[in-house]
Tab-separated table of C-alpha atoms and ligand atoms in Angstrom:
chain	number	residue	atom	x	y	z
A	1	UNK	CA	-69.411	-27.105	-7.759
A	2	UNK	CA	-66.076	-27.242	-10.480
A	3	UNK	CA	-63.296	-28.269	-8.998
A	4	UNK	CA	-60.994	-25.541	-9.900
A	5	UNK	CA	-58.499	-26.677	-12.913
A	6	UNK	CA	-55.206	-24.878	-11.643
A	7	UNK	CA	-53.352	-23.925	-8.496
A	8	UNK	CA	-52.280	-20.552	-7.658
A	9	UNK	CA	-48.838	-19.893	-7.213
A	10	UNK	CA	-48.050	-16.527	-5.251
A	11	UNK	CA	-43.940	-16.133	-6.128
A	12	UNK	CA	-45.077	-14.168	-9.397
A	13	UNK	CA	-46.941	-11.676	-6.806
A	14	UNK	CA	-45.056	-11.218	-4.096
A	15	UNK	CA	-43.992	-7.201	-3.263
A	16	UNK	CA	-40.131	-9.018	-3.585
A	17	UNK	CA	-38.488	-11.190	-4.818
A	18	UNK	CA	-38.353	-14.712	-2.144
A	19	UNK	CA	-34.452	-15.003	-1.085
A	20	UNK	CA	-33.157	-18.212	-2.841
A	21	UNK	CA	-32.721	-21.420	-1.165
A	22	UNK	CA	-28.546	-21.247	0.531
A	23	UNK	CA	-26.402	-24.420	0.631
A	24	UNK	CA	-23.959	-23.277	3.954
A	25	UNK	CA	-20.906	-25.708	3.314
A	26	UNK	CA	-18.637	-26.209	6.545
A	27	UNK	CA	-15.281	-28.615	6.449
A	28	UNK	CA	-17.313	-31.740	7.633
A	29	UNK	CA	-19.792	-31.609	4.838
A	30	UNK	CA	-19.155	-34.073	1.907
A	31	UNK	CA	-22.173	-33.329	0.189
A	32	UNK	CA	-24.156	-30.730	-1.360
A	33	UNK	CA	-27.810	-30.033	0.008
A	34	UNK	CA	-28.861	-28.487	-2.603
A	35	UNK	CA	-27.804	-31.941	-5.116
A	36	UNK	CA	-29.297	-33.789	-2.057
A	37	UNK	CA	-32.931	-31.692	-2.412
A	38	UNK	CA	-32.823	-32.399	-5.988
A	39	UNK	CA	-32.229	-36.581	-5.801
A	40	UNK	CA	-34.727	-37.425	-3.170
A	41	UNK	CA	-37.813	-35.255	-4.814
A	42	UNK	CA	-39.768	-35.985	-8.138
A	43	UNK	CA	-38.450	-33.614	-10.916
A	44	UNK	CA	-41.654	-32.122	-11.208
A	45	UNK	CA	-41.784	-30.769	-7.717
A	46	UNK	CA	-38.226	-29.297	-8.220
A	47	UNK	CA	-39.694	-27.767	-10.800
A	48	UNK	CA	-42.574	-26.193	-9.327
A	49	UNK	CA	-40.571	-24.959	-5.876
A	50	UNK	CA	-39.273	-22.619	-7.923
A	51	UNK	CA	-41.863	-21.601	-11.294
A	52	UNK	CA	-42.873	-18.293	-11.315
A	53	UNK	CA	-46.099	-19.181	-13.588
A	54	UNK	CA	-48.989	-17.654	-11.744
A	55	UNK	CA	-51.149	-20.767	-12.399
A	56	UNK	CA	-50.025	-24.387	-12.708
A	57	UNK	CA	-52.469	-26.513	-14.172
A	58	UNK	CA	-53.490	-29.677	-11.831
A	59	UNK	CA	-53.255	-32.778	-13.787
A	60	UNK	CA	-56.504	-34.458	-14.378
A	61	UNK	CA	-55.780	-37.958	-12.737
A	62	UNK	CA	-55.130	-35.751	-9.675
A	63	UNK	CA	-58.576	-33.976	-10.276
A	64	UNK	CA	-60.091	-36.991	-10.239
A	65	UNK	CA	-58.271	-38.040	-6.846
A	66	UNK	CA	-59.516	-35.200	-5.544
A	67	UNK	CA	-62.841	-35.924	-6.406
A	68	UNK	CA	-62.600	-39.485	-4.300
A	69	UNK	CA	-61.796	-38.253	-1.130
A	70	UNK	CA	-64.186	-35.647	-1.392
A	71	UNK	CA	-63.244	-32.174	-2.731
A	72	UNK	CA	-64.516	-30.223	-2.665
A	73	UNK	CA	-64.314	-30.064	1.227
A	74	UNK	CA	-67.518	-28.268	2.438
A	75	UNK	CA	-68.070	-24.478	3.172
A	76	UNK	CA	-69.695	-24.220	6.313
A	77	UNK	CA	-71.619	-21.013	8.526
A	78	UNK	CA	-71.318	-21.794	12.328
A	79	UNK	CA	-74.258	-20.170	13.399
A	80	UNK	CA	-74.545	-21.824	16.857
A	81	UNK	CA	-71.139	-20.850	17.639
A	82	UNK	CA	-72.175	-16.952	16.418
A	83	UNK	CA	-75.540	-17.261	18.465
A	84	UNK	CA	-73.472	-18.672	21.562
A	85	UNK	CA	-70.749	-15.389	21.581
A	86	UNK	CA	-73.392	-12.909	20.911
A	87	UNK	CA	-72.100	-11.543	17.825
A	88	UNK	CA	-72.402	-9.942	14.437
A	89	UNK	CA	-69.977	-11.489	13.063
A	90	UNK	CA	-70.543	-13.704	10.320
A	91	UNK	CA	-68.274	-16.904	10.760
A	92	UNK	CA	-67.376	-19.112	7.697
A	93	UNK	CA	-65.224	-22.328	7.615
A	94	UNK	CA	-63.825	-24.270	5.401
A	95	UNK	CA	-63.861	-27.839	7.184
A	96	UNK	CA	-61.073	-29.862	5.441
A	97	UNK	CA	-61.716	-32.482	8.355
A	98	UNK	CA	-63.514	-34.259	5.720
A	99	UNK	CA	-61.328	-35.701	4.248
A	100	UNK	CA	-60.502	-39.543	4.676
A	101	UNK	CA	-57.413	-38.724	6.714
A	102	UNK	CA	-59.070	-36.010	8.710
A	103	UNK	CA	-56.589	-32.701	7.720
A	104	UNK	CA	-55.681	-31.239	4.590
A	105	UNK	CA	-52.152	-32.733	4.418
A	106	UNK	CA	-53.664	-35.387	1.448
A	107	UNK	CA	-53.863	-32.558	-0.704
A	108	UNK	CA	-50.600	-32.553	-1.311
A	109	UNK	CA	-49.845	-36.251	-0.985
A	110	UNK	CA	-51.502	-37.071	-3.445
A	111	UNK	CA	-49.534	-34.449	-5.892
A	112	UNK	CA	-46.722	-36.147	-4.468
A	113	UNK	CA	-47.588	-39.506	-4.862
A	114	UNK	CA	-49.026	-39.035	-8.871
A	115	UNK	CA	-45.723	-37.064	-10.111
A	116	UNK	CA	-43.547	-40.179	-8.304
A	117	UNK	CA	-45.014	-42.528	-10.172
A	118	UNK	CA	-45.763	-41.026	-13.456
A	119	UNK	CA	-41.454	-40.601	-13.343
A	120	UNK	CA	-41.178	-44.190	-12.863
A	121	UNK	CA	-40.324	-44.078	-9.252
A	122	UNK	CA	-41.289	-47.498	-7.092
A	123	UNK	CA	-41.678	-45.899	-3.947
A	124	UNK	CA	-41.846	-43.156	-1.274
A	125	UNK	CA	-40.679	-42.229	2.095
A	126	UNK	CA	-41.755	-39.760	5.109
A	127	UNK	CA	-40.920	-39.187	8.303
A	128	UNK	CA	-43.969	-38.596	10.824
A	129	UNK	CA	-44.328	-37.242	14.224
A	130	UNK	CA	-47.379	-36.541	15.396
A	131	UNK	CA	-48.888	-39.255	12.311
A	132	UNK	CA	-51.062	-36.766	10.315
A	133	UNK	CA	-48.622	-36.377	7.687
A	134	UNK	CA	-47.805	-40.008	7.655
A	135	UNK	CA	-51.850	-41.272	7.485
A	136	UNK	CA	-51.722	-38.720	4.156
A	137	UNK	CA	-48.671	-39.760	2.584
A	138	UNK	CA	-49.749	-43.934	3.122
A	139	UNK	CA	-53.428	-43.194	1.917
A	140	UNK	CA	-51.610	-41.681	-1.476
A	141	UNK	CA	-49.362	-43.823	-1.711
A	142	UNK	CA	-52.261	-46.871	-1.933
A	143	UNK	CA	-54.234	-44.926	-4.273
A	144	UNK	CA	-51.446	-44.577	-6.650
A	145	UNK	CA	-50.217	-48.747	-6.163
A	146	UNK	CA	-46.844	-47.046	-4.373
A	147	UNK	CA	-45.083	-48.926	-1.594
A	148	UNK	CA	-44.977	-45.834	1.473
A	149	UNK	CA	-42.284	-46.579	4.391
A	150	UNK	CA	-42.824	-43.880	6.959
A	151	UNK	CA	-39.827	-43.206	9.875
A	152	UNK	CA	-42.272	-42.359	12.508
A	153	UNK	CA	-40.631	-41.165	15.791
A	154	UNK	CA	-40.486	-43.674	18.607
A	155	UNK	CA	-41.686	-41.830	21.258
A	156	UNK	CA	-45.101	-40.986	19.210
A	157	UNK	CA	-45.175	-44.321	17.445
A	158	UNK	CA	-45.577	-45.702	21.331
A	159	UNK	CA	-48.022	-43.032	22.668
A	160	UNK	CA	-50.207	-42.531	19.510
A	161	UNK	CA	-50.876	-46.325	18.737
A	162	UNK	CA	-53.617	-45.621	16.408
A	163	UNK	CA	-51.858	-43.291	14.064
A	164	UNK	CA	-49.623	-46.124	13.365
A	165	UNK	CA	-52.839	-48.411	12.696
A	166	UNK	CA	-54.198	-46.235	10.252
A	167	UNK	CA	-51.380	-45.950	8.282
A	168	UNK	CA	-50.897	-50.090	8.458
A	169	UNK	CA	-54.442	-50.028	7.370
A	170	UNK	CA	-53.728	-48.224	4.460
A	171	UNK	CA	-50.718	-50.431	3.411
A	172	UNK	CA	-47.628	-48.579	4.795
A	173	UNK	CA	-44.793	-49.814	6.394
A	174	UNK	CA	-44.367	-48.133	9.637
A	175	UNK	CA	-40.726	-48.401	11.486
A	176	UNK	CA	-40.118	-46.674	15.003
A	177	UNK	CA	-37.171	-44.404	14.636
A	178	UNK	CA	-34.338	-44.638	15.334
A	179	UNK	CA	-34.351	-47.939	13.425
A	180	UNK	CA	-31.775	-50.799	12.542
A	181	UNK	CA	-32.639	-50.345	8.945
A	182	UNK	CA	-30.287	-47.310	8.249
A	183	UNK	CA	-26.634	-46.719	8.601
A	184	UNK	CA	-27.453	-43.154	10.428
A	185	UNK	CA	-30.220	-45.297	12.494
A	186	UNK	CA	-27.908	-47.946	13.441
A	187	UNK	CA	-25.078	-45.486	14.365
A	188	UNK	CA	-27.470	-43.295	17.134
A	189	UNK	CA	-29.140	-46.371	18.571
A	190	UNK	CA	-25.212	-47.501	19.362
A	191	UNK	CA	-24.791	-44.152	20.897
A	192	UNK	CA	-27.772	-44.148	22.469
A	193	UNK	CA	-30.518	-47.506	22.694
A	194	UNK	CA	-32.910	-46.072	24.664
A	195	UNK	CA	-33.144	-42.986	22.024
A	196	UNK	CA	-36.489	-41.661	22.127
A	197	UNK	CA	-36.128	-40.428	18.075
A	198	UNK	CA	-36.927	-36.981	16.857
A	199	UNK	CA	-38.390	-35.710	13.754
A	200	UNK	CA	-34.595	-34.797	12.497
A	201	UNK	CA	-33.412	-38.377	13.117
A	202	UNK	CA	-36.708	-39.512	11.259
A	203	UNK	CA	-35.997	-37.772	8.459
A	204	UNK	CA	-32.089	-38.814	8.151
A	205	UNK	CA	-33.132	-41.773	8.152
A	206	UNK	CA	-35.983	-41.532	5.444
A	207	UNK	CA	-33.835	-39.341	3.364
A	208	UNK	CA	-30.662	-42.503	3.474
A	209	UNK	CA	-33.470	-44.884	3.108
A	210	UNK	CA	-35.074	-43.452	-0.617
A	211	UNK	CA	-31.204	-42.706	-1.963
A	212	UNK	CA	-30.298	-46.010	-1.648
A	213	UNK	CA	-33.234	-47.086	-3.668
A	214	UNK	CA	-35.513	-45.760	-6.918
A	215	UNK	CA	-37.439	-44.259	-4.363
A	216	UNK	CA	-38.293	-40.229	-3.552
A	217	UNK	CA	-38.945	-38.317	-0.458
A	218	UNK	CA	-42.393	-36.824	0.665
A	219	UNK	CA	-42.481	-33.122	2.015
A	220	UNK	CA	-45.282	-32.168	3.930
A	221	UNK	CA	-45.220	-28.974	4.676
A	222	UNK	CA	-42.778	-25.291	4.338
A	223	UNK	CA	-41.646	-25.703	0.845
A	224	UNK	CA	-43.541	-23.251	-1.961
A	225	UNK	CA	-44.937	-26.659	-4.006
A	226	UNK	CA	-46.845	-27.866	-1.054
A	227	UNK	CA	-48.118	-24.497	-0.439
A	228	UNK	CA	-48.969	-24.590	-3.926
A	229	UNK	CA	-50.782	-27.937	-3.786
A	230	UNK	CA	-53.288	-26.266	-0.488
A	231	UNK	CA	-54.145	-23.361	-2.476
A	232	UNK	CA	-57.013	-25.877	-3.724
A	233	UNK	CA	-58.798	-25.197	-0.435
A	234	UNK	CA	-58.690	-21.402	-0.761
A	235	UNK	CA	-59.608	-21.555	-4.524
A	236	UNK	CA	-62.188	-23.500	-3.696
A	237	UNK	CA	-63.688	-21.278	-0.423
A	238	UNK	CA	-63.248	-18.625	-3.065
A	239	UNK	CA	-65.978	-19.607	-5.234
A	240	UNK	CA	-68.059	-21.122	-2.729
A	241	UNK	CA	-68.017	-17.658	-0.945
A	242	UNK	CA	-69.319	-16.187	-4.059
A	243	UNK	CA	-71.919	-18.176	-4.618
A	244	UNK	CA	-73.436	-17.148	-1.587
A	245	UNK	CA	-72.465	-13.696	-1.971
A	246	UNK	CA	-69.918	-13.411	0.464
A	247	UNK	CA	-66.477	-12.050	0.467
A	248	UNK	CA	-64.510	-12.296	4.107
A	249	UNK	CA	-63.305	-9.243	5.599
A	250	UNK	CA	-60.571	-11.788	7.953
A	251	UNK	CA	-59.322	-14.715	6.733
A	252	UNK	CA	-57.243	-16.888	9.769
A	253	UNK	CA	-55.635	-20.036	10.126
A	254	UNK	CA	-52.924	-21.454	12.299
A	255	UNK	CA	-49.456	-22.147	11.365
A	256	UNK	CA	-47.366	-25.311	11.867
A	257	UNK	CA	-45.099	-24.689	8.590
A	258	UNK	CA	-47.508	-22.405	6.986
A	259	UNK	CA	-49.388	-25.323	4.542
A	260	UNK	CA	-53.066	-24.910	5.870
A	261	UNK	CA	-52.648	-20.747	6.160
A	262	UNK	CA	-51.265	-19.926	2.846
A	263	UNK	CA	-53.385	-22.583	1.268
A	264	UNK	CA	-56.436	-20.760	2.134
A	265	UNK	CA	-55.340	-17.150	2.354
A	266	UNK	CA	-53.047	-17.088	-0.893
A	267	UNK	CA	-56.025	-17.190	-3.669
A	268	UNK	CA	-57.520	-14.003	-1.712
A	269	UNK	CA	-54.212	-12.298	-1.007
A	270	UNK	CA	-52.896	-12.943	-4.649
A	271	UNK	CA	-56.017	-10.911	-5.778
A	272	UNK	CA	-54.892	-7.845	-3.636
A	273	UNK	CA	-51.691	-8.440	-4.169
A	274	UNK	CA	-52.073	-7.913	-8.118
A	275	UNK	CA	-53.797	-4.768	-7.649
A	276	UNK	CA	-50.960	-3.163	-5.391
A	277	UNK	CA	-47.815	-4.165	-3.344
A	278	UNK	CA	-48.527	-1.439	-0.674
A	279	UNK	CA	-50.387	-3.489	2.289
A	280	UNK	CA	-51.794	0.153	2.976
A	281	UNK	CA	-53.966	-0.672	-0.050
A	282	UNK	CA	-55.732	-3.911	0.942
A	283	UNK	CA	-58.996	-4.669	2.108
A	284	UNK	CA	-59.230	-7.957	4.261
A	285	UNK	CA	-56.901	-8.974	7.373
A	286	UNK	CA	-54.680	-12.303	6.862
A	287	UNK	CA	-54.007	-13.571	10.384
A	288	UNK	CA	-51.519	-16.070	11.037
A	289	UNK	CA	-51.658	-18.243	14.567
A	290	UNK	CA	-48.850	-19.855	16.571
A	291	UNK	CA	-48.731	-21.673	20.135
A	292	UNK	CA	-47.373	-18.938	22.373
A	293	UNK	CA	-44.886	-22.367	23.357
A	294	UNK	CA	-43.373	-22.078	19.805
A	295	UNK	CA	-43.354	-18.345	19.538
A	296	UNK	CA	-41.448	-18.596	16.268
A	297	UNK	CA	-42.751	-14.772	15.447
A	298	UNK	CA	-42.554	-12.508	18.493
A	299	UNK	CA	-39.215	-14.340	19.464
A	300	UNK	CA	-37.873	-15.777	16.115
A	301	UNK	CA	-35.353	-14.139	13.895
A	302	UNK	CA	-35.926	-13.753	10.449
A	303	UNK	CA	-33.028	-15.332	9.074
A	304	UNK	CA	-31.301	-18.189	6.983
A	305	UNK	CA	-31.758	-21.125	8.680
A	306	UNK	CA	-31.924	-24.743	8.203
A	307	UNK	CA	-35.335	-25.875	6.866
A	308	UNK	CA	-35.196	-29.172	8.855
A	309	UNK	CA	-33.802	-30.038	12.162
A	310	UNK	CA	-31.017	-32.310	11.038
A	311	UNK	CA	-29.424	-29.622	8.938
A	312	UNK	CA	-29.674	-32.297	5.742
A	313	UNK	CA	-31.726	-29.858	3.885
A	314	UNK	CA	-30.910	-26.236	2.240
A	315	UNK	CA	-31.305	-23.203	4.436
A	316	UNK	CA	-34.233	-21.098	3.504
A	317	UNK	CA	-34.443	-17.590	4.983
A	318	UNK	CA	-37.570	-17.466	7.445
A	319	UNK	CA	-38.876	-16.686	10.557
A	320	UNK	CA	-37.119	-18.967	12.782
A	321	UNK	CA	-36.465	-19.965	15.974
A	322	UNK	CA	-33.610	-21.563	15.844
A	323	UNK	CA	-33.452	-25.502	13.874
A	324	UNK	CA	-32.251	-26.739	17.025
A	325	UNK	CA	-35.087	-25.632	19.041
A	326	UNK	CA	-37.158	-28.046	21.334
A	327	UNK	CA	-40.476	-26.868	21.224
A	328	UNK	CA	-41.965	-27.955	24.490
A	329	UNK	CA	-44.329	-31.632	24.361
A	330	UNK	CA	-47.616	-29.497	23.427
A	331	UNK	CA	-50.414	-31.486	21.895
A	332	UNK	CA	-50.541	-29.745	18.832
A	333	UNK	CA	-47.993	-31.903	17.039
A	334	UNK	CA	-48.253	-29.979	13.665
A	335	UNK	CA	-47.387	-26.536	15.115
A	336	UNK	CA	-44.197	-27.594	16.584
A	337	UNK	CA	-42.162	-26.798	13.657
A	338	UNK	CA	-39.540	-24.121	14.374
A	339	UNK	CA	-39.562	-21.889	11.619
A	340	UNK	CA	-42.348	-20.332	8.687
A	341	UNK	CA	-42.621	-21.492	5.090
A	342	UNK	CA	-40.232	-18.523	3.387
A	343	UNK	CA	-42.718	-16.396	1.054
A	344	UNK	CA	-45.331	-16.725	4.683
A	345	UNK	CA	-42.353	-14.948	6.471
A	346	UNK	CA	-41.574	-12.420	3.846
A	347	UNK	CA	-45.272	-11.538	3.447
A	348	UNK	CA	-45.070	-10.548	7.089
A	349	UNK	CA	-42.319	-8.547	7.056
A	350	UNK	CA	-43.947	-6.826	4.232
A	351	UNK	CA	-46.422	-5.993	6.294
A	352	UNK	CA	-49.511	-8.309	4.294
A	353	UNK	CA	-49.909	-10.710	7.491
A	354	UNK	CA	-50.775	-10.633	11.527
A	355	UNK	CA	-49.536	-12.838	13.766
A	356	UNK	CA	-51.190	-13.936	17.460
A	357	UNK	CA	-50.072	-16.789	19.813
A	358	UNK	CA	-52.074	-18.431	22.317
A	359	UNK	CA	-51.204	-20.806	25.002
A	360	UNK	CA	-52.006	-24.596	24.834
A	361	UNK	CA	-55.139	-24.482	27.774
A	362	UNK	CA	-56.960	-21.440	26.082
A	363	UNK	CA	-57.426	-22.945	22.603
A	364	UNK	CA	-58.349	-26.254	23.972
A	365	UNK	CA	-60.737	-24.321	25.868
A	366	UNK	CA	-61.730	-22.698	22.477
A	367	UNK	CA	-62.236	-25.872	20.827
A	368	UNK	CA	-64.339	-27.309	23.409
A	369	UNK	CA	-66.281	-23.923	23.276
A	370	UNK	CA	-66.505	-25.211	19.301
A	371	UNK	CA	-67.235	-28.673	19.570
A	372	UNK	CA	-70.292	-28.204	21.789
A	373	UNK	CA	-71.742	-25.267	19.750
A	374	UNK	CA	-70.980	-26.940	16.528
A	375	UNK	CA	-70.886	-30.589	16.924
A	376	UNK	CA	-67.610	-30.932	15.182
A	377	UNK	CA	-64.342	-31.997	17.135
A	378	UNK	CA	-61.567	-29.921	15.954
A	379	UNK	CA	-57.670	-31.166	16.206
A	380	UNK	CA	-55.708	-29.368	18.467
A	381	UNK	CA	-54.020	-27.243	15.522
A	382	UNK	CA	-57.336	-25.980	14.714
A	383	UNK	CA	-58.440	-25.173	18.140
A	384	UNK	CA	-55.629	-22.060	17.476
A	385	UNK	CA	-57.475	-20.968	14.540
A	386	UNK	CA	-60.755	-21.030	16.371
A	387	UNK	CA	-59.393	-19.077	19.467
A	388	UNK	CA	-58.450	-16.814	17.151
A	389	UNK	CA	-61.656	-17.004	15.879
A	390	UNK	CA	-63.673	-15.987	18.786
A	391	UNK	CA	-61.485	-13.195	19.745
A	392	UNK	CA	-62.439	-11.648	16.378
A	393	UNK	CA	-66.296	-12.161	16.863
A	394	UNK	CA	-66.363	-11.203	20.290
A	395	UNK	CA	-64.261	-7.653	19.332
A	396	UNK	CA	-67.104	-7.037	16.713
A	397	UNK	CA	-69.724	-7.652	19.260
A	398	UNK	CA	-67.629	-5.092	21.468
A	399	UNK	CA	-67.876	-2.476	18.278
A	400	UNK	CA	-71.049	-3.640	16.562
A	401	UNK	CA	-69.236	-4.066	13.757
A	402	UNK	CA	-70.805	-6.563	11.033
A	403	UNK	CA	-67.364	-8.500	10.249
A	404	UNK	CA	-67.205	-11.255	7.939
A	405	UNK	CA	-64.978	-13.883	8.963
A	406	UNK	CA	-63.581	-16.722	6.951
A	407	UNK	CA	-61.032	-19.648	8.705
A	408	UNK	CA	-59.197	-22.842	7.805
A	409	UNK	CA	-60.768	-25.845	9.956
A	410	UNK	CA	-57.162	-28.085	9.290
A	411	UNK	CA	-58.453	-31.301	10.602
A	412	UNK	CA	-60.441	-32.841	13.041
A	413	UNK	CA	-59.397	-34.224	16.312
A	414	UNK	CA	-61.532	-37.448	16.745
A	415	UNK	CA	-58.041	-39.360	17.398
A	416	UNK	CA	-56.734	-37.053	19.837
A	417	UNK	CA	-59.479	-36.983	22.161
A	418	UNK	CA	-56.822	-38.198	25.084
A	419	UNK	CA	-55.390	-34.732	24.234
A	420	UNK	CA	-58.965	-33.105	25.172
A	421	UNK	CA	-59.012	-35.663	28.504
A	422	UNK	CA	-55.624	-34.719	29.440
A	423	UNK	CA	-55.802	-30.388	29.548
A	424	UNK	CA	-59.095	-30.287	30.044
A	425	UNK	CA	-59.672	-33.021	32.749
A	426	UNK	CA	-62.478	-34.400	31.513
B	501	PLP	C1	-49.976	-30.574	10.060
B	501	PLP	C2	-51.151	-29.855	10.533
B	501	PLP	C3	-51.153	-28.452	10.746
B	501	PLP	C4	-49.936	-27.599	10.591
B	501	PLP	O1	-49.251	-27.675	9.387
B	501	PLP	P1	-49.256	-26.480	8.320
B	501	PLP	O2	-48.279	-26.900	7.288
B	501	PLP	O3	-48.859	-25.225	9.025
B	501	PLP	O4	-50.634	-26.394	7.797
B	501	PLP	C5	-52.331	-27.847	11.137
B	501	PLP	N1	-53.455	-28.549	11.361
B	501	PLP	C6	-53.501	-29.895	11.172
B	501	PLP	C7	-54.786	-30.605	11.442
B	501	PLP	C8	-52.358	-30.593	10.755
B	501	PLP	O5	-52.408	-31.912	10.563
């Protein structure tokens, strides 16, 4: 199959306009966000965070990138899984496990990576938690000849060992945070040092780390140009779905800060969406999933908030929970983010998108369910997905309804099998 030439870029479709990014300025703020935002990213991203072009080309070195780690991902049918729940259903996934790093977070690293360097810029920073955005970011970074520095947060950089080998392996330097390499690291391991770090002390300190330097910041989720950069996978489904003569009558993914779901769901949605702005009008369901831990729909606000929990970033208005939230430790490191990429949230107040939560034990229970029908391992993020998943097929067995289903397999979970031992005592 063609890789497709262009990403899709919703903004131009959405039933309203997407509330502009908000730069809150108090009496102990010396700098502008906003200014901030526009020094640590490559121009080009600035650029397309806010284009309203319905399709951005995708420059052919990236193409070709894409090619190498194996775009595109496959389209597969899990027929054990429907012969296993009994149903009618027809369930399709698009397994963006394949990749090299195992999600689809290198999608947009590697955007990231190419527009650094074709503006001259020597290097690149990124915080990482849980490590999947980190593995993407270093593996880009070494295809493009980039030195990557990822701020990984101490208490994951101690109990997720390999994460940290992987991204040595590719070539990135990987620091514990809080560090003694910043000013803002130095200053909270005097306050504090036996800090345990957190993804908003990670990020101050990549952020200081790439000003002081010709170097640029990676984003790896929430903002509208990573979004942009994951519509490859639903472009790609798209066609692949066609070419078997399928169109899906639910489309489902889970939602950390809304990358993998409006990666695959845009492209489809778009299509409706250009036909008519009244949900009453389209065809297909869109469902969105959330840990029931991080209920960031049924008991988040939508509201301007801060996009990151530092507060060093712009406010963007979202569904939110609060930036200074503490999700509780659950596995699924990715879906801990408190709030929803901004045109995700508006989509569902508009009424285009559904929304379920599930608890931690179920959808590890789900993705064992998955793993032995199917053979494939799924991360713990995905295991939401799938829960959702089954719920759908088994409520079409229920009705006899012939329901064509069609969800985003984010990654696999082959380095978080300690995750699997731990909830599901195996
Ligand atoms: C990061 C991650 C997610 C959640 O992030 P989104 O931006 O919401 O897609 C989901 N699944 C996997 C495997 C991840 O690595």
């Amino acid at each position: 199959m063609e890789l497709p030439r262009k990403w899709y870029n919703i903004l131009p479709d959405l039933p309203k306009p997407l509330p502009p990014l908000r730069d809150p300025r108090g009496a102990e703020d010396e700098f502008s966000r906003i200014e901030l935002l526009l020094k640590v990213l490559p121009q080009k991203l600035i650029w397309q965070e806010n284009t309203v072009e319905r399709w951005v080309p995708i420059p052919d070195e990236v193409l070709e990138a894409y090619k190498e780690i194996g775009r595109p991902t496959p389209l597969y049918r899990a027929r054990r899984l429907e012969k296993l729940l009994d149903t009618p259903a027809r369930i399709y996934f698009k397994y963006e496990g394949a990749t090299p790093t195992g999600s689809h977070k290198i999608n947009t690293a590697i955007p990231q990576a190419y527009y650094a360097k074709e503006e001259g810029v020597e290097g690149l920073t990124t915080e990482t938690g849980a490590g999947q955005w980190g593995t993407a970011l270093a593996l880009a970074g070494a295809m493009y000849e980039m030195p990557v520095k990822v701020f990984m947060v101490k208490s994951s950089f101690y109990q997720k060992p390999y994460r940290k080998v992987i991204m040595r392996l590719y070539g990135a330097d990987v620091t514990p945070s809080p560090s003694e390499e910043t000013e803002y690291g130095r200053k909270v391991l005097k306050e504090n040092p036996d800090h345990p770090g957190s993804l908003g002390v990670a990020m101050s300190e990549a952020i200081e780390y790439a000003l002081k330097r010709n170097w640029r910041y990676g984003v790896g989720s929430v903002l509208n140009f990573v979004i942009l950069h994951q519509t490859i996978i639903g472009l790609e489904a798209m066609k692949q779905m066609e070419e078997i003569g399928e169109d899906p009558d639910v489309l489902v993914a889970c939602i950390g800060g809304g990358s993998n779901f409006g990666g695959l769901i845009y492209p489809f949605m778009g299509q409706e969406l250009q036909r008519s702005k009244n949900p009453k009008d389209k065809r297909r369901r869109y469902i969105g999933v959330t840990p029931s831990e991080v209920p960031k729909f049924s008991k988040g606000k939508y509201e301007y908030d801060f996009a990151d929990s530092a507060g060093l970033l712009p406010q963007i208005k979202m569904h939110t929970l609060g930036h200074e939230f503490v999700p509780p430790p659950i596995y699924a490191g990715g879906l801990r983010y408190h709030g929803v990429a901004p045109s995700i949230s508006l989509l569902y107040e508009e009424g285009w998108i559904e929304m379920k939560e599930y608890d931690q034990k179920e959808c590890f229970e789900a993705g064992q369910l998955f793993a032995k029908a199917e053979g494939i391992v799924p991360a713990p993020e995905t295991n939401h997905a799938i829960k959702a998943v089954i719920d759908l097929a088994l409520e079409a067995k229920k009705k006899n309804e012939e329901m064509v289903i069609l969800f985003n397999f984010s990654g696999h979970g082959l380095l978080d099998l300690s995750n699997y031992e731990k909830v599901l005592g195996l």
